[in-house]
């Protein structure tokens, strides 16, 4: 076989089906297929959405408190970045359909750039969460709980910047998984945020803000993680298109299909943003 | 035989979405983009200045998200210019989504209606639960 | 037949447009023609072999289940150690330990459902029949079609890997409900030496590593075969091999990180298999929507194509939900190292409650999870897939049985359109009945009533189909071939399975029969009596088209009658056991006075089951023997009307049809008085036909 599916069109030549494209409907098979694929993607995210709804209504306090710990500004910027990439993608599709190679290359590059920007910001967000520790220590007869970001790590311990409070001894249930920065701040009763040094020997419990923290973060990391994987897939597909465009090939149908996928990724984020960060 | 056969060919085919899309859609993408930006800013502002009623916050955020999603789907994804077929493909999962969520609601609200009375979503579900219970005559 | 000028431009312009590639057919080497083929016929046959291979595995597991249930205890039923395996495994007295039994029935169900019935029905016949029956040269996306097969191999090998791990394969039932499925399997942590194929701390023995390497290598090699174009052929081949090895190494190492015990292998395998199903479904739907030949309107499609169309919709919309829930299961099953989380905890908690410990791992309090998960969420999401999956496993059989019945009753199918609407109705209802599997799970009872009502609705379309099959047979000039016997058995067994389903749909009766052998009897009447007889019927029917040889009718009938008798002997008795409360998923019931006296009945069932297993030898002999020694098949041995029998050879050539077929009427024109023969091919035009039977 001398040509691939991407280079040629829908299918390799020797398998080219009878070119009767449906009966009276001009929608090409590729477009039907990509919409079918998107329909199945919708169902995939519905599974995650159902999880979110169940957990949110089951643990409203955890969701309310821990959503505050997420960075709304970064996520807002990310939303704008993704919306802008959707605009450039729409323009890229338009350029490809009109055969304007220069514009196509420019728009695709911008889209890929935005996608990488999105992933960069996402990475910063994740890193922020994974260096956020909640620690319970036994120090000279007292029990403390710390909540703050890791700033330095030594052989015998580490430094965090955040709040420290003496553990409440009211007989109520305490669970490190439910503890948030806000909770520790309230316990600390107005004490300012500062650097704390924690010795490994004193630690009795230590947990970061990963999916293992609680159901909110399980939800947050799964949904945004899966969405991030979709963005990565989009970057790969867009780069392939760009490579073709740079070699002088304007693939209008493929640009449109990948565009549809890319807009769908944007669409998912439009829902994830308020669900996870805002409400 | 050939002639009859040829006439047979003109029988009406059933349509699978016979709307013919125009090759170039004249959409002002910049306008859509700015609408989306404004809506994004609006939803963030609403989130920072929360209303008293948590249900209102929830519904407003979802409403804005839905408008944004509709804009993206209709204009960026050219759904506005597609035939019936694409609409059918697009709508079926949404119907199933509604069915699934509706079926999950009883499991959410009837199981433990008096835990977490200050939850926003539970308020919504609780009020729904009263409506449903009233209707069923529990 | 007269050559008919095509109304749409470009149909005969194929050659001019792609003249440069006109010789593409001859250029295909052996590898791309028969191994890494993108031809739907080869892919269908590959799926067939895969399904039959796994059927042997799953069937042997079934034999083990029955052995254990007939003679469960070394002291109370002495003298019946498990043959061969008992010695090999070194069990005490040669009797099966309970945890092994748990594993056996879990894997039997999993393999039979996901690796036998679905690949055989959807993979094999979906691939083989759709393009041939709609008059297309191939699928809409042939490369994707091949990828669907090759990406079904690594899941198969990952699933089998479970057996080789120290803790054994998944043992939480085929539904894998957490928290049971969230437990790690003890010995799964036993590690082997690391090398370039094995990560540090890998639990995979060498046999598993090698098997998975082969499957993943083939998966990568298929993609390389179509996408590596660097220069001359030798360069491409060498580059493809290097890339495939690299890809396989990366995949293999990656998979070991997450699939480290039987249960995680199970989750990952089915998650991956979902992609294969999705690729297939997108392809089938696009093909049926876009590539029908001229004149082939939707209501001229044979019912088998309709059923595969509706099945593909179910696969497309249900499988992703399973993928999402399996992904969460898999994540929940993982432990995170102390270096990441600061404590050796569960990766995430979706379905397990607070403070739930995994004793199996042996961490002291560190296997703890964050909690807050909801067990019923898993069941809701799982059954949101798995109930439609039940229809994925029966609808294609229904469609193919309809085709077979019309052919051998020499009559048009009774009520073509109601058949289509009934299938669509079943498919839609299939999405809103899932919670009837959860009546006893502790979910809200309000839901129970709702779902009981919607479940009972399914009786309506099912009954429409059954009566239409009977109507098709009524007054027909029936030819009792093996395929026809299987088709008739399908209807009979489906009726019994369907009727027992109505009992379960009723919430009150379900309290009594839940988790008893009544359920086991029901599922086997539907999936074995239904789907398997449908599959056998389809294999007997389309074998001449697939392999160009006729199967032996005598052997076929022996196989059918033995299977039919022993099938009923095996599973009918289970209804009686179930009504008396005999529990499923229990290794030894002899300790319970209530059940102990059912041992003779279990022994009877088991003997029937072994006979049922042995009867399959006739099928194997027939299948393999006919391939080499069967008489050459004519192009239309059954005198059928559809395109694959009338417009191409047996087996069809690459590209299926010499010229684009043009269809003039529906698929079931048997005993039409306008023609001398009693069948009127879809592509043959006769004068006055449109006035005669306007319904099609």
PDB file of C-alpha atoms in Angstrom, chain A residues 39-227:
ATOM      1  CA  UNK A  39     -21.519  10.480  21.096  1.00  0.00           C
ATOM      2  CA  UNK A  40     -19.656   7.648  22.786  1.00  0.00           C
ATOM      3  CA  UNK A  41     -17.331  10.186  24.401  1.00  0.00           C
ATOM      4  CA  UNK A  42     -20.374  11.958  25.810  1.00  0.00           C
ATOM      5  CA  UNK A  43     -21.444   8.660  27.385  1.00  0.00           C
ATOM      6  CA  UNK A  44     -17.974   8.217  28.874  1.00  0.00           C
ATOM      7  CA  UNK A  45     -18.112  11.606  30.545  1.00  0.00           C
ATOM      8  CA  UNK A  46     -21.677  10.928  31.686  1.00  0.00           C
ATOM      9  CA  UNK A  47     -20.311   8.043  33.745  1.00  0.00           C
ATOM     10  CA  UNK A  48     -17.906  10.465  35.402  1.00  0.00           C
ATOM     11  CA  UNK A  49     -20.649  13.070  35.789  1.00  0.00           C
ATOM     12  CA  UNK A  50     -22.880  10.540  37.560  1.00  0.00           C
ATOM     13  CA  UNK A  51     -19.981   9.828  39.924  1.00  0.00           C
ATOM     14  CA  UNK A  52     -19.622  13.532  40.572  1.00  0.00           C
ATOM     15  CA  UNK A  53     -23.336  13.980  41.300  1.00  0.00           C
ATOM     16  CA  UNK A  54     -23.456  11.021  43.669  1.00  0.00           C
ATOM     17  CA  UNK A  55     -20.362  12.115  45.574  1.00  0.00           C
ATOM     18  CA  UNK A  56     -21.371  15.733  45.708  1.00  0.00           C
ATOM     19  CA  UNK A  57     -24.766  15.006  47.147  1.00  0.00           C
ATOM     20  CA  UNK A  58     -23.288  12.413  49.487  1.00  0.00           C
ATOM     21  CA  UNK A  59     -20.444  14.558  50.815  1.00  0.00           C
ATOM     22  CA  UNK A  60     -21.509  18.174  50.248  1.00  0.00           C
ATOM     23  CA  UNK A  61     -19.297  19.569  52.986  1.00  0.00           C
ATOM     24  CA  UNK A  62     -16.125  18.024  51.589  1.00  0.00           C
ATOM     25  CA  UNK A  63     -16.969  19.287  48.140  1.00  0.00           C
ATOM     26  CA  UNK A  64     -17.771  22.803  49.339  1.00  0.00           C
ATOM     27  CA  UNK A  65     -14.641  23.082  51.440  1.00  0.00           C
ATOM     28  CA  UNK A  66     -12.146  21.501  49.104  1.00  0.00           C
ATOM     29  CA  UNK A  67     -13.369  23.240  45.972  1.00  0.00           C
ATOM     30  CA  UNK A  68     -12.218  26.424  47.729  1.00  0.00           C
ATOM     31  CA  UNK A  69      -8.693  25.056  47.766  1.00  0.00           C
ATOM     32  CA  UNK A  70      -8.555  24.927  43.976  1.00  0.00           C
ATOM     33  CA  UNK A  71      -7.160  27.885  42.108  1.00  0.00           C
ATOM     34  CA  UNK A  72     -10.066  29.607  40.370  1.00  0.00           C
ATOM     35  CA  UNK A  73      -7.899  32.177  38.639  1.00  0.00           C
ATOM     36  CA  UNK A  74      -5.664  29.612  36.976  1.00  0.00           C
ATOM     37  CA  UNK A  75      -8.673  27.555  35.947  1.00  0.00           C
ATOM     38  CA  UNK A  76     -10.387  30.680  34.601  1.00  0.00           C
ATOM     39  CA  UNK A  77      -7.313  31.509  32.530  1.00  0.00           C
ATOM     40  CA  UNK A  78      -7.265  27.916  31.345  1.00  0.00           C
ATOM     41  CA  UNK A  79     -10.876  28.216  30.258  1.00  0.00           C
ATOM     42  CA  UNK A  80     -10.061  31.303  28.238  1.00  0.00           C
ATOM     43  CA  UNK A  81      -7.022  29.598  26.717  1.00  0.00           C
ATOM     44  CA  UNK A  82      -9.131  26.658  25.629  1.00  0.00           C
ATOM     45  CA  UNK A  83     -11.888  28.866  24.249  1.00  0.00           C
ATOM     46  CA  UNK A  84      -9.284  30.820  22.311  1.00  0.00           C
ATOM     47  CA  UNK A  85      -7.862  27.574  20.951  1.00  0.00           C
ATOM     48  CA  UNK A  86     -11.374  26.671  19.854  1.00  0.00           C
ATOM     49  CA  UNK A  87     -11.566  29.949  17.961  1.00  0.00           C
ATOM     50  CA  UNK A  88      -8.256  29.322  16.220  1.00  0.00           C
ATOM     51  CA  UNK A  89      -9.354  25.775  15.451  1.00  0.00           C
ATOM     52  CA  UNK A  90     -12.589  27.028  13.878  1.00  0.00           C
ATOM     53  CA  UNK A  91     -10.521  29.483  11.829  1.00  0.00           C
ATOM     54  CA  UNK A  92      -8.155  26.658  10.867  1.00  0.00           C
ATOM     55  CA  UNK A  93     -11.063  24.594   9.581  1.00  0.00           C
ATOM     56  CA  UNK A  94     -12.298  27.601   7.651  1.00  0.00           C
ATOM     57  CA  UNK A  95      -8.830  28.191   6.188  1.00  0.00           C
ATOM     58  CA  UNK A  96      -8.462  24.545   5.218  1.00  0.00           C
ATOM     59  CA  UNK A  97     -11.811  24.539   3.465  1.00  0.00           C
ATOM     60  CA  UNK A  98     -10.809  27.628   1.526  1.00  0.00           C
ATOM     61  CA  UNK A  99      -7.407  26.117   0.776  1.00  0.00           C
ATOM     62  CA  UNK A 100      -5.413  28.861   2.476  1.00  0.00           C
ATOM     63  CA  UNK A 101      -2.312  26.991   3.562  1.00  0.00           C
ATOM     64  CA  UNK A 102      -0.552  29.900   5.284  1.00  0.00           C
ATOM     65  CA  UNK A 103      -3.548  30.714   7.450  1.00  0.00           C
ATOM     66  CA  UNK A 104      -4.053  27.040   8.212  1.00  0.00           C
ATOM     67  CA  UNK A 105      -0.471  26.695   9.456  1.00  0.00           C
ATOM     68  CA  UNK A 106      -0.778  29.831  11.577  1.00  0.00           C
ATOM     69  CA  UNK A 107      -4.098  28.794  13.107  1.00  0.00           C
ATOM     70  CA  UNK A 108      -2.988  25.217  13.779  1.00  0.00           C
ATOM     71  CA  UNK A 109       0.216  26.408  15.421  1.00  0.00           C
ATOM     72  CA  UNK A 110      -1.765  28.773  17.627  1.00  0.00           C
ATOM     73  CA  UNK A 111      -4.145  25.960  18.568  1.00  0.00           C
ATOM     74  CA  UNK A 112      -1.306  23.625  19.481  1.00  0.00           C
ATOM     75  CA  UNK A 113       0.363  26.418  21.428  1.00  0.00           C
ATOM     76  CA  UNK A 114      -2.837  27.025  23.391  1.00  0.00           C
ATOM     77  CA  UNK A 115      -3.238  23.311  24.027  1.00  0.00           C
ATOM     78  CA  UNK A 116       0.314  23.138  25.375  1.00  0.00           C
ATOM     79  CA  UNK A 117      -0.391  26.231  27.446  1.00  0.00           C
ATOM     80  CA  UNK A 118      -3.451  24.541  28.864  1.00  0.00           C
ATOM     81  CA  UNK A 119      -1.447  21.484  29.788  1.00  0.00           C
ATOM     82  CA  UNK A 120       1.267  23.673  31.310  1.00  0.00           C
ATOM     83  CA  UNK A 121      -1.218  25.449  33.556  1.00  0.00           C
ATOM     84  CA  UNK A 122      -2.810  22.108  34.383  1.00  0.00           C
ATOM     85  CA  UNK A 123       0.613  20.766  35.336  1.00  0.00           C
ATOM     86  CA  UNK A 124       1.169  23.743  37.646  1.00  0.00           C
ATOM     87  CA  UNK A 125      -2.215  23.113  39.267  1.00  0.00           C
ATOM     88  CA  UNK A 126      -1.460  19.427  39.788  1.00  0.00           C
ATOM     89  CA  UNK A 127       1.970  20.194  41.173  1.00  0.00           C
ATOM     90  CA  UNK A 128       0.459  22.657  43.567  1.00  0.00           C
ATOM     91  CA  UNK A 129      -1.935  19.999  44.851  1.00  0.00           C
ATOM     92  CA  UNK A 130       0.663  17.267  45.099  1.00  0.00           C
ATOM     93  CA  UNK A 131       2.993  19.419  47.211  1.00  0.00           C
ATOM     94  CA  UNK A 132       0.178  20.404  49.543  1.00  0.00           C
ATOM     95  CA  UNK A 133       0.545  18.366  52.718  1.00  0.00           C
ATOM     96  CA  UNK A 134      -1.656  17.730  55.675  1.00  0.00           C
ATOM     97  CA  UNK A 135       0.461  16.334  58.493  1.00  0.00           C
ATOM     98  CA  UNK A 136      -0.356  15.123  61.983  1.00  0.00           C
ATOM     99  CA  UNK A 137       2.566  15.107  64.424  1.00  0.00           C
ATOM    100  CA  UNK A 138       3.252  14.166  68.012  1.00  0.00           C
ATOM    101  CA  UNK A 139       5.571  16.775  69.467  1.00  0.00           C
ATOM    102  CA  UNK A 140       6.481  16.649  73.139  1.00  0.00           C
ATOM    103  CA  UNK A 141       3.183  15.336  74.324  1.00  0.00           C
ATOM    104  CA  UNK A 142       1.062  17.508  72.074  1.00  0.00           C
ATOM    105  CA  UNK A 143      -0.639  16.583  68.843  1.00  0.00           C
ATOM    106  CA  UNK A 144      -0.455  19.087  66.003  1.00  0.00           C
ATOM    107  CA  UNK A 145      -1.980  19.226  62.577  1.00  0.00           C
ATOM    108  CA  UNK A 146      -0.215  21.166  59.824  1.00  0.00           C
ATOM    109  CA  UNK A 147      -1.585  22.133  56.455  1.00  0.00           C
ATOM    110  CA  UNK A 148       0.595  23.842  53.921  1.00  0.00           C
ATOM    111  CA  UNK A 149       2.777  23.630  50.858  1.00  0.00           C
ATOM    112  CA  UNK A 150       6.066  21.845  50.827  1.00  0.00           C
ATOM    113  CA  UNK A 151       8.912  24.293  50.378  1.00  0.00           C
ATOM    114  CA  UNK A 152      11.978  22.356  51.331  1.00  0.00           C
ATOM    115  CA  UNK A 153      12.812  18.745  51.962  1.00  0.00           C
ATOM    116  CA  UNK A 154      15.728  17.539  54.102  1.00  0.00           C
ATOM    117  CA  UNK A 155      16.933  14.106  55.103  1.00  0.00           C
ATOM    118  CA  UNK A 156      15.252  14.116  58.486  1.00  0.00           C
ATOM    119  CA  UNK A 157      12.157  16.102  57.670  1.00  0.00           C
ATOM    120  CA  UNK A 158      10.613  18.853  55.550  1.00  0.00           C
ATOM    121  CA  UNK A 159       9.389  22.411  55.685  1.00  0.00           C
ATOM    122  CA  UNK A 160       5.871  23.496  54.877  1.00  0.00           C
ATOM    123  CA  UNK A 161       4.369  26.938  54.574  1.00  0.00           C
ATOM    124  CA  UNK A 162       0.869  27.141  55.955  1.00  0.00           C
ATOM    125  CA  UNK A 163      -1.061  26.769  59.138  1.00  0.00           C
ATOM    126  CA  UNK A 164      -0.530  24.808  62.305  1.00  0.00           C
ATOM    127  CA  UNK A 165      -3.082  24.053  64.934  1.00  0.00           C
ATOM    128  CA  UNK A 166      -3.143  21.985  68.013  1.00  0.00           C
ATOM    129  CA  UNK A 167      -5.352  19.035  67.505  1.00  0.00           C
ATOM    130  CA  UNK A 168      -8.797  19.562  68.989  1.00  0.00           C
ATOM    131  CA  UNK A 169      -9.498  17.268  71.861  1.00  0.00           C
ATOM    132  CA  UNK A 170     -13.248  17.476  71.900  1.00  0.00           C
ATOM    133  CA  UNK A 171     -13.764  13.783  71.386  1.00  0.00           C
ATOM    134  CA  UNK A 172     -15.227  14.434  67.936  1.00  0.00           C
ATOM    135  CA  UNK A 173     -14.149  12.431  64.926  1.00  0.00           C
ATOM    136  CA  UNK A 174     -11.022  13.590  63.221  1.00  0.00           C
ATOM    137  CA  UNK A 175     -10.001  12.426  59.823  1.00  0.00           C
ATOM    138  CA  UNK A 176      -6.993  13.647  57.961  1.00  0.00           C
ATOM    139  CA  UNK A 177      -8.745  12.979  54.664  1.00  0.00           C
ATOM    140  CA  UNK A 178     -11.438  15.509  55.446  1.00  0.00           C
ATOM    141  CA  UNK A 179      -9.060  18.192  56.688  1.00  0.00           C
ATOM    142  CA  UNK A 180      -8.590  21.195  54.443  1.00  0.00           C
ATOM    143  CA  UNK A 181      -6.372  24.247  54.664  1.00  0.00           C
ATOM    144  CA  UNK A 182      -9.428  26.219  55.673  1.00  0.00           C
ATOM    145  CA  UNK A 183     -10.231  23.762  58.438  1.00  0.00           C
ATOM    146  CA  UNK A 184      -6.746  23.979  59.916  1.00  0.00           C
ATOM    147  CA  UNK A 185      -6.819  27.777  59.621  1.00  0.00           C
ATOM    148  CA  UNK A 186     -10.037  27.858  61.626  1.00  0.00           C
ATOM    149  CA  UNK A 187      -8.531  25.571  64.246  1.00  0.00           C
ATOM    150  CA  UNK A 188      -5.456  27.801  64.454  1.00  0.00           C
ATOM    151  CA  UNK A 189      -7.749  30.653  65.491  1.00  0.00           C
ATOM    152  CA  UNK A 190      -6.253  33.567  63.631  1.00  0.00           C
ATOM    153  CA  UNK A 191      -2.615  32.504  63.730  1.00  0.00           C
ATOM    154  CA  UNK A 192      -0.819  33.676  60.623  1.00  0.00           C
ATOM    155  CA  UNK A 193       0.453  31.525  57.803  1.00  0.00           C
ATOM    156  CA  UNK A 194       4.143  30.793  58.283  1.00  0.00           C
ATOM    157  CA  UNK A 195       6.926  28.287  57.694  1.00  0.00           C
ATOM    158  CA  UNK A 196       6.983  25.162  59.829  1.00  0.00           C
ATOM    159  CA  UNK A 197       9.660  22.577  60.128  1.00  0.00           C
ATOM    160  CA  UNK A 198       8.439  19.024  60.530  1.00  0.00           C
ATOM    161  CA  UNK A 199      10.716  16.199  61.641  1.00  0.00           C
ATOM    162  CA  UNK A 200      10.081  12.804  60.116  1.00  0.00           C
ATOM    163  CA  UNK A 201      10.316  11.161  63.512  1.00  0.00           C
ATOM    164  CA  UNK A 202       7.342  13.110  64.855  1.00  0.00           C
ATOM    165  CA  UNK A 203       4.978  12.398  61.946  1.00  0.00           C
ATOM    166  CA  UNK A 204       2.088  10.069  62.637  1.00  0.00           C
ATOM    167  CA  UNK A 205       0.051  10.809  59.509  1.00  0.00           C
ATOM    168  CA  UNK A 206       0.925  12.615  56.308  1.00  0.00           C
ATOM    169  CA  UNK A 207      -1.137  13.008  53.176  1.00  0.00           C
ATOM    170  CA  UNK A 208      -0.930  15.136  50.048  1.00  0.00           C
ATOM    171  CA  UNK A 209      -3.832  16.587  48.097  1.00  0.00           C
ATOM    172  CA  UNK A 210      -3.922  13.782  45.523  1.00  0.00           C
ATOM    173  CA  UNK A 211      -6.832  11.575  44.466  1.00  0.00           C
ATOM    174  CA  UNK A 212      -6.192   9.674  47.703  1.00  0.00           C
ATOM    175  CA  UNK A 213      -7.078  12.721  49.793  1.00  0.00           C
ATOM    176  CA  UNK A 214     -10.843  12.311  49.584  1.00  0.00           C
ATOM    177  CA  UNK A 215     -13.745  11.847  47.169  1.00  0.00           C
ATOM    178  CA  UNK A 216     -13.549  15.424  45.961  1.00  0.00           C
ATOM    179  CA  UNK A 217      -9.977  15.012  44.805  1.00  0.00           C
ATOM    180  CA  UNK A 218     -10.714  11.558  43.442  1.00  0.00           C
ATOM    181  CA  UNK A 219     -13.367  13.223  41.294  1.00  0.00           C
ATOM    182  CA  UNK A 220     -11.227  16.235  40.476  1.00  0.00           C
ATOM    183  CA  UNK A 221      -8.171  14.263  39.397  1.00  0.00           C
ATOM    184  CA  UNK A 222     -10.094  11.656  37.432  1.00  0.00           C
ATOM    185  CA  UNK A 223     -12.206  14.076  35.436  1.00  0.00           C
ATOM    186  CA  UNK A 224      -9.486  16.625  34.798  1.00  0.00           C
ATOM    187  CA  UNK A 225      -6.979  13.821  34.196  1.00  0.00           C
ATOM    188  CA  UNK A 226      -9.152  12.183  31.578  1.00  0.00           C
ATOM    189  CA  UNK A 227      -9.820  15.572  30.043  1.00  0.00           C
TER     190      UNK A 227
END
